[in-house]
Short mmCIF file of C-alpha atoms in Angstrom, two decimals:
data_model
loop_
_atom_site.label_atom_id
_atom_site.label_comp_id
_atom_site.label_asym_id
_atom_site.label_seq_id
_atom_site.Cartn_x
_atom_site.Cartn_y
_atom_site.Cartn_z
CA MET U 1 -0.06 -0.09 -0.07
CA MET U 2 2.74 2.41 0.96
CA LYS U 3 4.63 1.52 -1.92
CA ARG U 4 1.79 2.44 -4.28
CA PHE U 5 1.23 5.68 -2.46
CA ILE U 6 4.74 6.61 -2.89
CA ALA U 7 4.49 5.79 -6.70
CA ALA U 8 1.62 8.02 -6.92
CA ILE U 9 3.74 10.92 -5.57
CA LEU U 10 6.63 10.36 -7.80
CA LEU U 11 4.23 10.23 -10.58
CA ALA U 12 2.59 13.48 -9.93
CA GLY U 13 5.98 14.94 -9.20
CA ALA U 14 7.17 13.58 -12.64
CA CYS U 15 4.10 15.24 -14.40
CA THR U 16 4.79 18.53 -12.57
CA MET U 17 8.28 18.51 -13.72
CA ALA U 18 7.18 17.53 -17.17
CA PHE U 19 4.52 20.33 -17.40
CA GLY U 20 7.04 22.80 -15.71
CA GLN U 21 9.47 21.95 -18.88
CA ILE U 22 7.26 23.26 -21.44
CA GLU U 23 8.78 26.29 -23.22
CA ARG U 24 6.53 29.35 -23.74
CA PRO U 25 7.66 32.99 -24.10
CA LYS U 26 7.73 35.56 -21.36
CA LEU U 27 5.15 37.59 -23.35
CA VAL U 28 3.05 37.51 -26.43
CA VAL U 29 2.09 40.84 -28.08
CA GLY U 30 -0.57 41.08 -30.63
CA PHE U 31 -0.27 44.01 -32.72
CA VAL U 32 -3.35 45.35 -34.93
CA VAL U 33 -3.06 48.26 -37.44
CA ASP U 34 -6.61 49.32 -38.18
CA GLN U 35 -7.27 49.35 -41.85
CA MET U 36 -3.82 48.37 -42.90
CA ARG U 37 -4.01 46.85 -46.37
CA TRP U 38 -1.51 43.97 -46.87
CA ASP U 39 0.18 46.02 -49.48
CA TYR U 40 1.32 48.68 -47.07
CA LEU U 41 4.20 46.41 -46.06
CA TYR U 42 5.48 47.26 -49.59
CA TYR U 43 3.84 50.51 -50.62
CA TYR U 44 5.96 52.47 -47.91
CA TYR U 45 8.72 50.11 -47.80
CA ASP U 46 11.45 52.24 -49.06
CA GLN U 47 10.49 54.92 -46.43
CA TYR U 48 10.06 52.57 -43.59
CA GLY U 49 13.16 52.80 -41.04
CA GLU U 50 14.98 49.38 -40.49
CA GLY U 51 13.61 48.79 -36.86
CA GLY U 52 9.71 48.69 -37.49
CA PHE U 53 7.91 47.05 -40.23
CA LYS U 54 11.05 46.14 -42.08
CA ARG U 55 12.48 44.19 -39.09
CA LEU U 56 9.24 42.10 -38.94
CA LEU U 57 9.64 41.28 -42.55
CA ARG U 58 13.48 40.90 -42.30
CA GLU U 59 13.23 38.69 -38.96
CA GLY U 60 9.73 37.32 -38.87
CA PHE U 61 7.56 34.97 -40.99
CA SER U 62 5.21 36.53 -43.20
CA CYS U 63 1.87 34.77 -44.45
CA GLU U 64 1.30 36.69 -47.47
CA ASN U 65 -1.81 35.52 -48.81
CA THR U 66 -3.88 35.98 -45.59
CA MET U 67 -7.73 36.71 -46.27
CA ILE U 68 -10.60 37.46 -44.02
CA ASN U 69 -13.17 34.79 -44.48
CA TYR U 70 -16.39 36.52 -43.72
CA VAL U 71 -18.14 39.55 -44.59
CA PRO U 72 -18.96 42.38 -43.71
CA THR U 73 -15.22 43.10 -43.03
CA ILE U 74 -15.54 45.69 -40.20
CA THR U 75 -13.33 46.75 -37.21
CA ALA U 76 -15.23 44.91 -34.16
CA ILE U 77 -15.39 41.83 -36.32
CA GLY U 78 -11.84 41.81 -37.05
CA HIS U 79 -10.69 42.44 -33.67
CA SER U 80 -12.73 39.82 -32.43
CA SER U 81 -11.90 37.24 -35.03
CA ILE U 82 -8.02 37.67 -34.63
CA TYR U 83 -8.17 36.54 -31.15
CA THR U 84 -11.04 34.11 -30.93
CA GLY U 85 -10.03 32.38 -34.36
CA SER U 86 -13.78 32.37 -35.24
CA VAL U 87 -16.46 34.26 -37.17
CA PRO U 88 -19.45 36.38 -36.60
CA ALA U 89 -21.67 33.43 -36.98
CA LEU U 90 -20.14 32.07 -33.61
CA THR U 91 -18.89 34.91 -31.86
CA GLY U 92 -21.99 37.12 -32.04
CA ILE U 93 -19.92 40.18 -32.90
CA ALA U 94 -21.65 40.87 -36.20
CA GLY U 95 -20.46 44.43 -36.81
CA ASN U 96 -19.52 47.51 -34.87
CA ASP U 97 -23.36 48.16 -34.49
CA PHE U 98 -26.05 45.41 -34.91
CA MET U 99 -29.56 44.75 -33.83
CA VAL U 100 -30.53 42.32 -30.97
CA ASN U 101 -34.31 41.38 -30.72
CA GLY U 102 -35.00 44.66 -32.90
CA LYS U 103 -32.95 46.97 -30.66
CA PRO U 104 -29.77 48.61 -32.30
CA THR U 105 -26.44 47.55 -30.08
CA TYR U 106 -23.21 48.86 -30.01
CA CYS U 107 -20.77 45.74 -30.14
CA VAL U 108 -19.33 46.40 -26.58
CA ALA U 109 -21.96 48.58 -25.01
CA ASP U 110 -22.68 47.53 -21.29
CA SER U 111 -25.28 49.53 -19.29
CA THR U 112 -24.55 47.23 -16.29
CA VAL U 113 -21.15 49.05 -15.85
CA LYS U 114 -19.82 52.39 -15.26
CA SER U 115 -16.76 54.45 -16.45
CA VAL U 116 -13.68 54.41 -14.55
CA GLY U 117 -11.42 57.40 -15.03
CA SER U 118 -13.95 59.72 -16.16
CA ASN U 119 -17.69 61.00 -15.93
CA SER U 120 -18.59 60.21 -19.48
CA LYS U 121 -20.45 57.34 -21.05
CA GLU U 122 -17.38 56.30 -22.90
CA GLY U 123 -16.93 53.77 -20.10
CA LEU U 124 -20.10 51.90 -20.44
CA MET U 125 -18.35 49.07 -22.08
CA SER U 126 -17.53 45.47 -21.67
CA PRO U 127 -16.84 42.27 -23.67
CA ARG U 128 -20.21 40.66 -22.54
CA ASN U 129 -21.62 41.01 -26.21
CA LEU U 130 -18.71 38.64 -27.14
CA LEU U 131 -19.98 34.86 -27.29
CA ALA U 132 -16.79 33.36 -27.67
CA THR U 133 -13.35 33.08 -25.68
CA GLY U 134 -10.07 34.52 -27.01
CA ILE U 135 -6.50 33.64 -26.68
CA GLY U 136 -6.28 35.64 -23.48
CA ASP U 137 -8.81 33.55 -21.74
CA MET U 138 -7.20 30.41 -22.90
CA LEU U 139 -3.81 31.61 -21.52
CA LYS U 140 -5.57 32.46 -18.01
CA VAL U 141 -7.09 29.01 -17.85
CA ALA U 142 -4.00 27.21 -18.98
CA THR U 143 -1.85 29.13 -16.22
CA ASP U 144 -4.42 28.68 -13.44
CA TYR U 145 -5.30 32.39 -14.08
CA LYS U 146 -1.72 33.56 -13.31
CA ALA U 147 -0.92 35.04 -16.48
CA LYS U 148 -1.97 38.89 -16.83
CA VAL U 149 -3.69 40.09 -19.88
CA PHE U 150 -4.24 43.64 -20.91
CA GLY U 151 -5.39 45.55 -24.06
CA VAL U 152 -4.63 48.86 -25.09
CA ALA U 153 -6.13 51.05 -28.13
CA LEU U 154 -7.81 54.29 -28.72
CA LYS U 155 -11.10 52.58 -29.77
CA ASP U 156 -12.99 50.78 -27.03
CA ARG U 157 -13.86 48.10 -29.22
CA ALA U 158 -9.98 47.55 -30.26
CA SER U 159 -9.14 47.16 -26.83
CA ILE U 160 -11.82 45.27 -25.30
CA LEU U 161 -12.55 42.58 -27.70
CA PRO U 162 -8.75 41.55 -28.00
CA ALA U 163 -8.32 41.10 -24.61
CA GLY U 164 -11.08 38.86 -23.94
CA HIS U 165 -13.39 38.30 -21.01
CA ALA U 166 -10.99 37.36 -18.26
CA ALA U 167 -8.61 40.19 -19.01
CA ASN U 168 -7.05 42.24 -16.12
CA ALA U 169 -8.07 45.14 -17.82
CA ALA U 170 -8.62 46.93 -21.17
CA TYR U 171 -7.87 50.76 -21.61
CA TRP U 172 -9.28 52.84 -24.30
CA TRP U 173 -9.39 56.64 -24.98
CA ASP U 174 -12.00 58.96 -23.80
CA THR U 175 -11.76 62.26 -25.98
CA SER U 176 -14.25 64.07 -23.36
CA ALA U 177 -11.71 63.42 -20.69
CA GLY U 178 -8.41 63.65 -22.94
CA HIS U 179 -7.10 60.41 -21.46
CA PHE U 180 -7.31 56.70 -21.14
CA ILE U 181 -10.18 55.24 -18.98
CA THR U 182 -11.87 51.53 -18.49
CA SER U 183 -14.85 50.34 -16.83
CA THR U 184 -16.05 48.79 -13.66
CA TYR U 185 -16.28 45.46 -15.53
CA TYR U 186 -12.48 45.46 -14.85
CA MET U 187 -11.96 47.43 -11.83
CA ASN U 188 -13.57 50.16 -9.61
CA GLN U 189 -10.75 52.73 -9.91
CA LEU U 190 -7.95 53.49 -12.17
CA PRO U 191 -4.27 52.15 -10.77
CA GLU U 192 -2.17 54.79 -9.19
CA TRP U 193 0.15 54.66 -12.25
CA ALA U 194 -2.59 54.94 -14.65
CA LYS U 195 -3.85 57.98 -12.86
CA LYS U 196 -0.24 59.57 -12.99
CA PHE U 197 0.31 58.52 -16.50
CA ASN U 198 -2.92 60.15 -17.67
CA LYS U 199 -1.62 63.36 -15.85
CA THR U 200 1.66 63.29 -17.89
CA ILE U 201 -0.46 63.06 -21.11
CA GLN U 202 -1.45 66.64 -21.17
CA VAL U 203 -4.18 66.59 -23.78
CA LYS U 204 -6.97 69.03 -23.50
CA PRO U 205 -10.49 67.49 -23.27
CA GLY U 206 -12.11 67.45 -26.43
CA THR U 207 -8.79 67.59 -28.43
CA ASN U 208 -8.74 65.15 -31.50
CA VAL U 209 -6.15 62.45 -30.73
CA LYS U 210 -7.51 59.66 -32.23
CA GLY U 211 -7.57 61.09 -35.92
CA VAL U 212 -4.03 62.12 -35.99
CA PRO U 213 -0.71 60.71 -36.07
CA ASP U 214 -0.24 61.62 -32.12
CA GLY U 215 -2.73 59.06 -31.41
CA VAL U 216 -0.19 56.46 -32.58
CA THR U 217 2.36 57.77 -30.15
CA LYS U 218 -0.28 57.83 -27.10
CA THR U 219 -1.33 54.27 -27.86
CA PHE U 220 2.34 53.16 -27.56
CA GLN U 221 2.98 55.42 -24.52
CA MET U 222 0.10 53.50 -22.80
CA ALA U 223 1.19 50.27 -23.88
CA LYS U 224 4.56 50.68 -22.45
CA ALA U 225 3.29 52.14 -19.24
CA VAL U 226 1.13 49.05 -18.85
CA LEU U 227 4.10 46.78 -19.65
CA ASP U 228 6.23 48.68 -17.25
CA ASN U 229 3.86 49.01 -14.06
CA GLU U 230 2.03 45.72 -14.57
CA HIS U 231 5.29 43.82 -14.90
CA LEU U 232 4.56 41.92 -17.95
CA GLY U 233 6.78 39.24 -18.98
CA GLU U 234 9.04 39.53 -15.75
CA ASP U 235 8.34 35.95 -14.48
CA SER U 236 8.03 32.48 -15.40
CA VAL U 237 4.26 32.93 -16.39
CA THR U 238 3.51 34.00 -19.72
CA ASP U 239 1.83 37.28 -20.09
CA MET U 240 -0.28 38.66 -22.95
CA LEU U 241 -0.62 42.61 -24.09
CA THR U 242 -2.82 43.44 -27.11
CA ILE U 243 -2.21 46.67 -28.94
CA SER U 244 -4.36 48.46 -31.67
CA ILE U 245 -3.61 51.41 -33.50
CA SER U 246 -6.86 53.06 -34.22
CA SER U 247 -5.63 56.39 -35.89
CA THR U 248 -4.65 54.62 -39.25
CA ASP U 249 -8.36 53.83 -39.71
CA ILE U 250 -9.68 57.09 -38.71
CA ILE U 251 -7.26 58.95 -41.22
CA GLY U 252 -8.09 56.38 -43.94
CA HIS U 253 -11.52 57.13 -43.60
CA ALA U 254 -11.04 60.90 -44.01
CA TYR U 255 -8.37 61.26 -46.43
CA GLY U 256 -8.01 57.53 -48.39
CA THR U 257 -5.30 55.37 -48.78
CA ARG U 258 -2.92 57.85 -50.29
CA GLY U 259 -1.57 61.38 -49.63
CA LYS U 260 0.30 63.10 -47.13
CA GLU U 261 -2.22 62.13 -44.24
CA ASN U 262 -1.84 58.57 -44.89
CA HIS U 263 1.74 58.76 -45.29
CA ASP U 264 2.22 60.56 -42.22
CA VAL U 265 0.39 58.22 -39.94
CA TYR U 266 2.32 55.06 -41.25
CA MET U 267 5.72 56.70 -40.90
CA ARG U 268 4.81 57.59 -37.28
CA THR U 269 3.44 54.00 -36.76
CA ASP U 270 6.61 52.53 -38.37
CA GLU U 271 8.76 54.74 -35.99
CA GLU U 272 6.96 53.98 -32.69
CA LEU U 273 6.74 50.46 -33.54
CA ALA U 274 10.39 50.19 -33.96
CA LYS U 275 11.12 52.13 -30.62
CA PHE U 276 8.59 49.70 -28.81
CA LEU U 277 10.31 46.60 -30.50
CA THR U 278 13.74 47.84 -29.23
CA TYR U 279 12.01 48.42 -25.75
CA LEU U 280 10.76 44.84 -25.77
CA ASP U 281 14.18 43.67 -26.49
CA SER U 282 15.78 45.34 -23.39
CA LYS U 283 12.77 44.82 -21.16
CA VAL U 284 11.81 41.27 -21.80
CA GLY U 285 14.57 40.16 -23.75
CA LYS U 286 14.97 39.63 -27.60
CA GLY U 287 13.70 36.17 -28.40
CA ASN U 288 11.71 36.02 -25.08
CA TYR U 289 8.55 37.47 -26.72
CA LEU U 290 6.36 36.51 -29.32
CA PHE U 291 5.09 39.24 -31.47
CA PHE U 292 2.57 39.41 -34.25
CA LEU U 293 1.19 41.88 -36.92
CA THR U 294 -1.86 41.85 -38.60
CA ALA U 295 -5.08 44.04 -39.51
CA ASP U 296 -8.79 43.84 -38.55
CA HIS U 297 -9.56 44.76 -42.45
CA GLY U 298 -8.22 46.72 -45.42
CA GLY U 299 -9.68 49.67 -47.59
CA MET U 300 -10.47 50.43 -50.83
CA HIS U 301 -8.62 53.20 -52.89
CA ASN U 302 -10.61 56.53 -53.21
CA ALA U 303 -13.10 55.89 -55.87
CA ASN U 304 -12.81 59.65 -57.31
CA VAL U 305 -9.08 59.17 -57.69
CA MET U 306 -9.40 55.67 -59.34
CA LYS U 307 -11.94 56.97 -61.81
CA GLN U 308 -9.76 59.78 -62.92
CA HIS U 309 -7.28 57.09 -63.99
CA LYS U 310 -10.10 55.24 -65.93
CA ILE U 311 -10.33 52.35 -63.36
CA PRO U 312 -13.94 51.52 -62.69
CA ALA U 313 -14.92 52.80 -59.05
CA ASP U 314 -17.92 53.91 -57.18
CA GLY U 315 -19.82 53.89 -53.97
CA TYR U 316 -22.88 51.84 -52.64
CA ALA U 317 -24.65 52.57 -49.43
CA ALA U 318 -27.43 50.26 -48.43
CA TRP U 319 -28.44 52.57 -45.67
CA ASN U 320 -29.21 55.12 -48.52
CA GLU U 321 -31.96 52.51 -49.63
CA ILE U 322 -34.14 52.34 -46.83
CA LYS U 323 -36.15 55.44 -46.89
CA PRO U 324 -37.46 55.01 -50.19
CA LEU U 325 -37.86 51.20 -49.68
CA ASN U 326 -39.98 51.83 -46.57
CA ALA U 327 -42.05 54.34 -48.35
CA THR U 328 -42.58 51.83 -51.35
CA PHE U 329 -43.76 49.17 -48.94
CA LYS U 330 -45.92 51.49 -46.73
CA GLU U 331 -47.80 52.56 -50.01
CA LYS U 332 -48.12 49.19 -51.24
CA TYR U 333 -48.92 47.20 -48.04
CA GLY U 334 -49.51 49.74 -45.09
CA ILE U 335 -46.33 48.65 -43.47
CA GLU U 336 -44.82 51.36 -41.75
CA LYS U 337 -41.19 50.32 -41.65
CA VAL U 338 -40.64 47.15 -43.70
CA ALA U 339 -36.81 47.76 -42.88
CA LEU U 340 -35.58 48.79 -39.62
CA MET U 341 -31.75 49.27 -40.21
CA ALA U 342 -29.34 48.69 -43.05
CA ASN U 343 -25.76 48.55 -41.64
CA ALA U 344 -22.56 47.08 -43.58
CA ASN U 345 -25.05 45.93 -46.34
CA ARG U 346 -26.93 44.11 -43.95
CA ILE U 347 -30.75 44.52 -43.90
CA TYR U 348 -32.75 44.21 -40.91
CA LEU U 349 -36.56 43.70 -41.87
CA ASN U 350 -39.32 44.65 -39.35
CA HIS U 351 -40.59 41.17 -38.61
CA ALA U 352 -43.49 42.35 -36.17
CA ALA U 353 -44.77 44.82 -38.73
CA ILE U 354 -44.50 42.16 -41.43
CA ALA U 355 -46.54 39.58 -39.40
CA LYS U 356 -49.15 42.33 -38.47
CA ALA U 357 -49.49 42.94 -42.15
CA GLY U 358 -50.47 39.30 -42.52
CA LEU U 359 -47.39 38.86 -44.69
CA GLN U 360 -45.11 36.09 -44.93
CA LEU U 361 -41.38 36.86 -44.16
CA ASP U 362 -40.10 34.76 -47.06
CA ASN U 363 -42.06 36.29 -49.56
CA VAL U 364 -41.21 39.82 -47.96
CA LYS U 365 -37.59 38.96 -48.38
CA ARG U 366 -37.79 38.01 -52.10
CA GLU U 367 -39.79 41.38 -52.70
CA VAL U 368 -37.17 43.43 -50.88
CA ALA U 369 -34.32 41.75 -52.43
CA ASP U 370 -35.67 42.21 -55.78
CA TYR U 371 -36.23 46.26 -55.12
CA LEU U 372 -32.58 46.47 -53.86
CA SER U 373 -31.24 44.44 -56.97
CA ARG U 374 -32.54 47.08 -59.27
CA ASN U 375 -29.79 49.34 -58.22
CA PRO U 376 -26.93 48.93 -61.08
CA LYS U 377 -24.28 48.87 -58.56
CA VAL U 378 -25.70 45.72 -56.87
CA HIS U 379 -24.39 42.34 -57.84
CA MET U 380 -26.83 40.15 -55.79
CA VAL U 381 -28.90 40.49 -52.76
CA VAL U 382 -28.62 37.16 -50.60
CA ASP U 383 -30.95 35.73 -48.07
CA TYR U 384 -28.92 34.84 -45.22
CA ALA U 385 -31.01 31.82 -44.11
CA ASN U 386 -30.74 30.56 -47.76
CA ALA U 387 -27.29 31.70 -48.44
CA VAL U 388 -25.61 28.28 -48.85
CA ASN U 389 -27.83 28.07 -52.01
CA ALA U 390 -26.90 31.47 -53.45
CA ASN U 391 -25.62 31.40 -56.95
CA LEU U 392 -22.23 33.05 -56.19
CA PRO U 393 -18.59 31.66 -56.19
CA GLN U 394 -18.03 29.29 -53.36
CA LEU U 395 -15.49 31.67 -51.61
CA ILE U 396 -18.19 34.63 -51.25
CA ARG U 397 -20.81 32.42 -50.36
CA GLU U 398 -18.85 30.95 -47.60
CA ARG U 399 -17.87 34.44 -46.34
CA ILE U 400 -21.51 35.28 -46.24
CA VAL U 401 -22.33 32.32 -44.24
CA ASN U 402 -19.50 32.94 -41.86
CA GLY U 403 -20.67 36.46 -41.44
CA TRP U 404 -24.17 35.40 -40.51
CA ASN U 405 -25.18 35.37 -36.92
CA PRO U 406 -29.18 34.37 -36.71
CA ASP U 407 -29.79 36.59 -33.84
CA ARG U 408 -27.74 39.95 -34.84
CA SER U 409 -26.99 39.92 -38.64
CA GLY U 410 -30.45 40.66 -40.05
CA ASP U 411 -32.18 39.06 -42.91
CA LEU U 412 -30.65 40.28 -46.09
CA PHE U 413 -26.94 40.74 -47.36
CA VAL U 414 -26.20 42.98 -50.23
CA VAL U 415 -23.27 41.90 -52.62
CA PRO U 416 -22.29 45.26 -54.59
CA LYS U 417 -20.42 45.02 -57.66
CA PRO U 418 -16.55 45.12 -57.26
CA HIS U 419 -15.14 48.57 -56.44
CA ASN U 420 -18.09 49.93 -54.71
CA VAL U 421 -16.68 51.39 -51.68
CA ASP U 422 -19.43 51.11 -48.85
CA GLY U 423 -20.68 54.68 -48.79
CA VAL U 424 -21.63 57.52 -51.28
CA VAL U 425 -19.36 59.14 -53.30
CA THR U 426 -19.56 62.53 -54.12
CA PRO U 427 -17.23 64.75 -56.33
CA ASP U 428 -15.44 65.89 -53.15
CA TYR U 429 -15.04 62.72 -51.57
CA ARG U 430 -11.53 62.17 -50.29
CA GLY U 431 -11.87 58.92 -47.89
CA THR U 432 -12.35 55.47 -48.29
CA SER U 433 -14.16 52.73 -46.32
CA HIS U 434 -14.45 48.97 -46.05
CA GLY U 435 -16.72 45.96 -45.49
CA ALA U 436 -16.63 44.11 -48.83
CA TRP U 437 -15.42 40.59 -49.45
CA ASN U 438 -13.10 41.86 -52.00
CA PRO U 439 -9.44 41.72 -51.74
CA TYR U 440 -9.12 45.43 -51.18
CA ASP U 441 -10.88 44.93 -47.98
CA SER U 442 -10.09 41.37 -46.98
CA HIS U 443 -6.52 41.10 -47.78
CA ILE U 444 -4.38 41.72 -44.50
CA PRO U 445 -0.96 41.23 -43.23
CA MET U 446 -0.11 38.38 -40.76
CA VAL U 447 3.65 38.44 -39.56
CA PHE U 448 4.92 36.49 -36.73
CA MET U 449 8.48 37.50 -35.18
CA GLY U 450 10.31 36.57 -31.95
CA TRP U 451 10.15 33.49 -29.87
CA LYS U 452 10.85 30.39 -31.77
CA VAL U 453 9.95 31.92 -35.04
CA LYS U 454 12.25 31.26 -38.14
CA HIS U 455 12.57 34.03 -40.94
CA GLY U 456 10.56 33.21 -43.91
CA GLN U 457 7.33 33.71 -45.84
CA THR U 458 4.36 31.51 -47.74
CA SER U 459 2.12 32.29 -50.18
CA THR U 460 0.08 29.34 -48.99
CA PRO U 461 -3.66 30.60 -48.42
CA THR U 462 -4.10 31.57 -44.69
CA ARG U 463 -7.15 33.16 -42.83
CA ILE U 464 -7.46 35.58 -40.14
CA VAL U 465 -8.99 32.80 -38.30
CA ASP U 466 -5.54 31.00 -38.40
CA ILE U 467 -3.93 33.49 -36.21
CA ALA U 468 -5.39 32.39 -32.71
CA PRO U 469 -4.53 28.87 -33.32
CA THR U 470 -1.12 29.35 -34.27
CA VAL U 471 -0.30 31.43 -31.20
CA CYS U 472 -2.09 28.67 -28.81
CA GLU U 473 -0.26 25.89 -30.41
CA MET U 474 2.97 27.48 -30.13
CA LEU U 475 2.18 28.22 -26.29
CA HIS U 476 0.96 24.57 -26.09
CA ILE U 477 -2.65 25.64 -24.69
CA GLN U 478 -5.95 24.98 -25.91
CA MET U 479 -7.51 27.20 -28.80
CA PRO U 480 -10.47 29.31 -27.93
CA ASN U 481 -13.80 27.62 -27.70
CA ALA U 482 -15.36 28.88 -31.06
CA CYS U 483 -12.27 28.69 -33.11
CA ILE U 484 -12.45 27.26 -36.63
CA GLY U 485 -8.96 28.27 -37.81
CA ASP U 486 -5.85 26.00 -38.27
CA ALA U 487 -2.39 26.73 -36.93
CA VAL U 488 0.11 27.84 -39.62
CA ASN U 489 2.38 24.77 -39.74
CA GLU U 490 5.42 26.83 -41.40
CA ILE U 491 5.34 29.05 -38.29
CA VAL U 492 4.69 26.27 -35.67
CA ASN U 493 6.95 23.66 -37.20
CA PRO U 494 9.73 25.38 -38.96
CA LYS U 495 11.92 23.28 -40.80
#
């Protein structure tokens, strides 16, 4: 009996030793550049310094053919999919905004929490609308909740969704306060270091920080403050820091993919990235951290510029169709509002009003689809519930299915013809947008660098949902609970 007892103790000790010998980096850093088209790696290549994007390509492994495998290609969805390895159908993050039970909902809105760090409504946010777990959650579980996980971004959704449910904190920018805040989902008051940091920022409340290059600097400053004051990567337990650069997207929307404004924000991002990587080298140790770069979506080149060079381009806005659509159905059937909302080419029909009018939902969907299809900019209007049978190339059909959450995505999805930006293109339109399946919106960078990563690249097709399982396999932890991606073999098993 005593021998069996001793043997059991020895076996338990051996298992502990075996688990203790699993190699992991001290820190994982996920870096998302909002609206960064894949080709920005090369368009600005000659102007980048040696220590930022060039270093990632020089030392890291680049997946050159990484695509987003759902529509719409939107910020909140991208950030959630990167870290969950999943798609809106399963994560429930169907857009920046969507409808739940007929009620408009912001992706990270949470009325049950309060702002921490300001008195505004900017802090009424949490990850509760996210139905899936993320890398950070799995890292917490794998380390018996000893790992520290933090998110930093100017946009709330770009900080909250990547950090996940169990994060120690997510910090985002409150313009009305002029500094970073969080919510009571994470804590009841800001740490003393965060209060001191906010005082050093010296930004006048109401100042536009998000839409200028200085927003990039502020984001990196906060990331460094978190790294230092929360002591990330300083012990034997792997920690995680998620960083998202929001200014690139805001500037892109306003000024497009070319020109001084876009150039300046990418030069600033490259410069700050180089300094941050150098800091990681000294603070955590070169080779001791795993770093990956990606984007939540791309963006189409400005339609007016394209047209000037005889390249077909225009804009289509589904939301612009709602008023005349509702007027037509009111006159014909007496329905006050047949469509409640259009967002990112998703059409939300008024089920209650349709039923009250004694009409069949399927018949109304067909009639609405026919109405919207008359627009010459529309390729096809797809009934989400029957999308698997849509007469579209399999790739597009799959992305529509992946993007449909029955409770949050609406009823119909409009597929515009190529080179139609999501919006109205006026003669003085300078900006851009995103949301489509097309490569200009769905082709994103994916570069891993650092711990156990060998230099190289591949053109083998990869997807945004492959990032999370790649990180998890490298860490030897379980992938998130809704993950549908695959680890990139060339990264996790380098030759």
